[in-house]
PDB file of C-alpha atoms in Angstrom:
ATOM      1  CA  UNK R   1       0.343 -30.936  29.802  1.00  0.00           C
ATOM      2  CA  UNK R   2      -2.495 -31.978  28.114  1.00  0.00           C
ATOM      3  CA  UNK R   3      -4.779 -29.212  26.601  1.00  0.00           C
ATOM      4  CA  UNK R   4      -8.230 -30.394  26.004  1.00  0.00           C
ATOM      5  CA  UNK R   5     -10.720 -29.667  22.929  1.00  0.00           C
ATOM      6  CA  UNK R   6     -11.636 -26.298  24.145  1.00  0.00           C
ATOM      7  CA  UNK R   7      -8.374 -25.130  24.501  1.00  0.00           C
ATOM      8  CA  UNK R   8      -7.354 -26.448  21.018  1.00  0.00           C
ATOM      9  CA  UNK R   9     -10.272 -24.658  19.286  1.00  0.00           C
ATOM     10  CA  UNK R  10      -9.235 -21.120  20.677  1.00  0.00           C
ATOM     11  CA  UNK R  11      -5.255 -21.690  19.625  1.00  0.00           C
ATOM     12  CA  UNK R  12      -6.213 -22.685  16.563  1.00  0.00           C
ATOM     13  CA  UNK R  13      -8.931 -20.031  16.348  1.00  0.00           C
ATOM     14  CA  UNK R  14      -6.317 -17.555  17.175  1.00  0.00           C
ATOM     15  CA  UNK R  15      -3.806 -18.462  14.945  1.00  0.00           C
ATOM     16  CA  UNK R  16      -6.255 -18.506  11.761  1.00  0.00           C
ATOM     17  CA  UNK R  17      -7.034 -15.019  12.460  1.00  0.00           C
ATOM     18  CA  UNK R  18      -3.530 -13.955  12.900  1.00  0.00           C
ATOM     19  CA  UNK R  19      -2.617 -15.564   9.713  1.00  0.00           C
ATOM     20  CA  UNK R  20      -5.512 -14.270   7.714  1.00  0.00           C
ATOM     21  CA  UNK R  21      -5.421 -10.513   9.031  1.00  0.00           C
ATOM     22  CA  UNK R  22      -1.492 -10.358   6.951  1.00  0.00           C
ATOM     23  CA  UNK R  23      -2.223 -11.585   3.340  1.00  0.00           C
ATOM     24  CA  UNK R  24      -0.992 -10.947   0.149  1.00  0.00           C
ATOM     25  CA  UNK R  25      -2.712 -10.939  -3.296  1.00  0.00           C
ATOM     26  CA  UNK R  26      -2.643 -11.541  -6.828  1.00  0.00           C
ATOM     27  CA  UNK R  27      -3.687  -7.679  -7.926  1.00  0.00           C
ATOM     28  CA  UNK R  28      -3.874  -4.664  -6.116  1.00  0.00           C
ATOM     29  CA  UNK R  29      -6.987  -3.820  -8.287  1.00  0.00           C
ATOM     30  CA  UNK R  30      -9.401  -1.273  -6.554  1.00  0.00           C
ATOM     31  CA  UNK R  31      -8.994   2.277  -4.918  1.00  0.00           C
ATOM     32  CA  UNK R  32      -7.301   3.084  -1.829  1.00  0.00           C
ATOM     33  CA  UNK R  33      -6.409   6.124  -0.349  1.00  0.00           C
ATOM     34  CA  UNK R  34      -3.275   7.359   1.084  1.00  0.00           C
ATOM     35  CA  UNK R  35      -3.502   7.296   4.977  1.00  0.00           C
ATOM     36  CA  UNK R  36       0.107   8.571   6.090  1.00  0.00           C
ATOM     37  CA  UNK R  37       3.610   6.988   5.945  1.00  0.00           C
ATOM     38  CA  UNK R  38       6.561   6.988   8.190  1.00  0.00           C
ATOM     39  CA  UNK R  39       9.795   8.267   6.328  1.00  0.00           C
ATOM     40  CA  UNK R  40      13.216   8.167   7.308  1.00  0.00           C
ATOM     41  CA  UNK R  41      11.731   6.724  10.735  1.00  0.00           C
ATOM     42  CA  UNK R  42       9.495   9.938  11.085  1.00  0.00           C
ATOM     43  CA  UNK R  43       5.714   8.970  10.871  1.00  0.00           C
ATOM     44  CA  UNK R  44       3.756  11.285   8.699  1.00  0.00           C
ATOM     45  CA  UNK R  45      -0.001  11.393   8.673  1.00  0.00           C
ATOM     46  CA  UNK R  46      -2.209  12.196   5.604  1.00  0.00           C
ATOM     47  CA  UNK R  47      -2.711  15.550   4.555  1.00  0.00           C
ATOM     48  CA  UNK R  48      -6.183  17.245   5.546  1.00  0.00           C
ATOM     49  CA  UNK R  49      -6.850  19.486   2.874  1.00  0.00           C
ATOM     50  CA  UNK R  50      -6.702  17.003   0.622  1.00  0.00           C
ATOM     51  CA  UNK R  51      -7.166  13.281  -0.492  1.00  0.00           C
ATOM     52  CA  UNK R  52      -4.443  11.334  -2.633  1.00  0.00           C
ATOM     53  CA  UNK R  53      -6.058   8.520  -4.252  1.00  0.00           C
ATOM     54  CA  UNK R  54      -4.344   5.411  -6.016  1.00  0.00           C
ATOM     55  CA  UNK R  55      -6.745   3.564  -8.245  1.00  0.00           C
ATOM     56  CA  UNK R  56      -5.211  -0.126  -9.245  1.00  0.00           C
ATOM     57  CA  UNK R  57      -5.807  -1.958 -11.963  1.00  0.00           C
ATOM     58  CA  UNK R  58      -4.423  -5.746 -12.690  1.00  0.00           C
ATOM     59  CA  UNK R  59      -1.222  -4.022 -13.820  1.00  0.00           C
ATOM     60  CA  UNK R  60      -1.161  -0.329 -13.606  1.00  0.00           C
ATOM     61  CA  UNK R  61      -2.106   2.337 -11.215  1.00  0.00           C
ATOM     62  CA  UNK R  62      -3.216   5.804 -11.582  1.00  0.00           C
ATOM     63  CA  UNK R  63      -2.641   8.606  -8.636  1.00  0.00           C
ATOM     64  CA  UNK R  64      -5.349  11.209  -7.722  1.00  0.00           C
ATOM     65  CA  UNK R  65      -5.267  14.380  -5.504  1.00  0.00           C
ATOM     66  CA  UNK R  66      -8.930  15.178  -4.378  1.00  0.00           C
ATOM     67  CA  UNK R  67      -9.552  18.855  -3.342  1.00  0.00           C
ATOM     68  CA  UNK R  68     -13.093  19.541  -2.201  1.00  0.00           C
ATOM     69  CA  UNK R  69     -14.842  21.774  -4.830  1.00  0.00           C
ATOM     70  CA  UNK R  70     -12.547  21.052  -7.526  1.00  0.00           C
ATOM     71  CA  UNK R  71     -12.253  18.262 -10.152  1.00  0.00           C
ATOM     72  CA  UNK R  72      -9.801  15.403  -9.534  1.00  0.00           C
ATOM     73  CA  UNK R  73      -6.057  15.692 -10.664  1.00  0.00           C
ATOM     74  CA  UNK R  74      -4.004  12.692 -12.092  1.00  0.00           C
ATOM     75  CA  UNK R  75      -0.675  13.193 -10.811  1.00  0.00           C
ATOM     76  CA  UNK R  76       0.761   9.682 -11.255  1.00  0.00           C
ATOM     77  CA  UNK R  77       0.712   6.940 -13.473  1.00  0.00           C
ATOM     78  CA  UNK R  78       2.353   3.848 -13.139  1.00  0.00           C
ATOM     79  CA  UNK R  79       2.775   0.113 -13.824  1.00  0.00           C
ATOM     80  CA  UNK R  80       2.794  -2.470 -10.728  1.00  0.00           C
ATOM     81  CA  UNK R  81       4.543  -6.339 -10.435  1.00  0.00           C
ATOM     82  CA  UNK R  82       3.701  -8.449  -7.434  1.00  0.00           C
ATOM     83  CA  UNK R  83       5.574 -12.067  -6.740  1.00  0.00           C
ATOM     84  CA  UNK R  84       5.090 -13.229  -3.265  1.00  0.00           C
ATOM     85  CA  UNK R  85       5.501 -10.160  -0.726  1.00  0.00           C
ATOM     86  CA  UNK R  86       7.169  -8.085  -3.495  1.00  0.00           C
ATOM     87  CA  UNK R  87       5.769  -5.263  -5.438  1.00  0.00           C
ATOM     88  CA  UNK R  88       7.763  -3.363  -7.706  1.00  0.00           C
ATOM     89  CA  UNK R  89       6.462  -0.225  -8.857  1.00  0.00           C
ATOM     90  CA  UNK R  90       7.622   2.184 -11.785  1.00  0.00           C
ATOM     91  CA  UNK R  91       5.964   5.427 -12.589  1.00  0.00           C
ATOM     92  CA  UNK R  92       5.690   6.823 -16.062  1.00  0.00           C
ATOM     93  CA  UNK R  93       4.319   9.672 -15.945  1.00  0.00           C
ATOM     94  CA  UNK R  94       4.217  12.097 -12.851  1.00  0.00           C
ATOM     95  CA  UNK R  95       2.966  15.988 -13.249  1.00  0.00           C
ATOM     96  CA  UNK R  96       6.234  17.073 -11.177  1.00  0.00           C
ATOM     97  CA  UNK R  97       9.804  16.817 -11.371  1.00  0.00           C
ATOM     98  CA  UNK R  98      10.435  13.030 -10.835  1.00  0.00           C
ATOM     99  CA  UNK R  99      13.408  11.186  -9.982  1.00  0.00           C
ATOM    100  CA  UNK R 100      11.993   7.887  -9.632  1.00  0.00           C
ATOM    101  CA  UNK R 101      10.324   8.590 -13.659  1.00  0.00           C
ATOM    102  CA  UNK R 102      10.458   4.646 -15.535  1.00  0.00           C
ATOM    103  CA  UNK R 103      12.911   3.610 -12.325  1.00  0.00           C
ATOM    104  CA  UNK R 104      11.725   0.346 -10.682  1.00  0.00           C
ATOM    105  CA  UNK R 105      11.056   0.693  -7.036  1.00  0.00           C
ATOM    106  CA  UNK R 106      11.108  -2.316  -4.931  1.00  0.00           C
ATOM    107  CA  UNK R 107       8.559  -2.997  -1.894  1.00  0.00           C
ATOM    108  CA  UNK R 108       7.782  -5.621   0.379  1.00  0.00           C
ATOM    109  CA  UNK R 109       4.258  -5.299   0.198  1.00  0.00           C
ATOM    110  CA  UNK R 110       1.118  -7.033   2.973  1.00  0.00           C
ATOM    111  CA  UNK R 111      -2.434  -5.948   3.073  1.00  0.00           C
ATOM    112  CA  UNK R 112      -3.522  -5.876   6.866  1.00  0.00           C
ATOM    113  CA  UNK R 113      -7.772  -6.043   6.968  1.00  0.00           C
ATOM    114  CA  UNK R 114      -8.582  -2.980   4.948  1.00  0.00           C
ATOM    115  CA  UNK R 115      -4.808  -1.412   5.132  1.00  0.00           C
ATOM    116  CA  UNK R 116      -2.635  -1.581   2.184  1.00  0.00           C
ATOM    117  CA  UNK R 117       1.488  -1.127   3.574  1.00  0.00           C
ATOM    118  CA  UNK R 118       3.966  -0.299   0.820  1.00  0.00           C
ATOM    119  CA  UNK R 119       7.820  -0.752   2.616  1.00  0.00           C
ATOM    120  CA  UNK R 120      10.825  -0.163   0.574  1.00  0.00           C
ATOM    121  CA  UNK R 121      14.068   1.817   0.553  1.00  0.00           C
ATOM    122  CA  UNK R 122      13.707   4.368  -2.267  1.00  0.00           C
ATOM    123  CA  UNK R 123      16.642   4.846  -5.105  1.00  0.00           C
ATOM    124  CA  UNK R 124      18.442   7.584  -2.809  1.00  0.00           C
ATOM    125  CA  UNK R 125      18.415   5.902   0.065  1.00  0.00           C
ATOM    126  CA  UNK R 126      15.708   7.333   1.933  1.00  0.00           C
ATOM    127  CA  UNK R 127      13.277   4.591   3.762  1.00  0.00           C
ATOM    128  CA  UNK R 128       9.324   4.482   2.957  1.00  0.00           C
ATOM    129  CA  UNK R 129       6.757   3.185   5.203  1.00  0.00           C
ATOM    130  CA  UNK R 130       3.168   3.805   3.556  1.00  0.00           C
ATOM    131  CA  UNK R 131      -0.375   3.611   4.471  1.00  0.00           C
ATOM    132  CA  UNK R 132      -3.079   3.128   1.691  1.00  0.00           C
ATOM    133  CA  UNK R 133      -6.771   2.208   2.895  1.00  0.00           C
ATOM    134  CA  UNK R 134      -8.991   0.617   0.750  1.00  0.00           C
ATOM    135  CA  UNK R 135     -12.251   2.838  -0.393  1.00  0.00           C
ATOM    136  CA  UNK R 136     -13.107   0.801  -3.543  1.00  0.00           C
TER     137      UNK R 136
END
């Protein structure tokens, strides 16, 4: 089968689109808003009464709960490192009791368009896949 130049161009364009829609990054720098998750195979939507937001720098993050009419409240901080498609997060502060405090949690991550996807198994064996939309 002979492929003409128009077909080659379409194939190459499609391949480029596929390869660039899923990517990794050097940092997660920016502001990301929680968009829901899949927790132990059960899909959970983002809450509607408030917004969960994470602000990432080159190596750290701060997480806020934002309710209309209230000052945003920081509920969590942590450190993270990226290596290829791996993200290791270490929670360093939490306003709630947490079994993850100072425990490294390994995620596979990818960025698809404006969505950060963190997928992993928590230390207690529960499976999670979180979705975060970039807002800044």
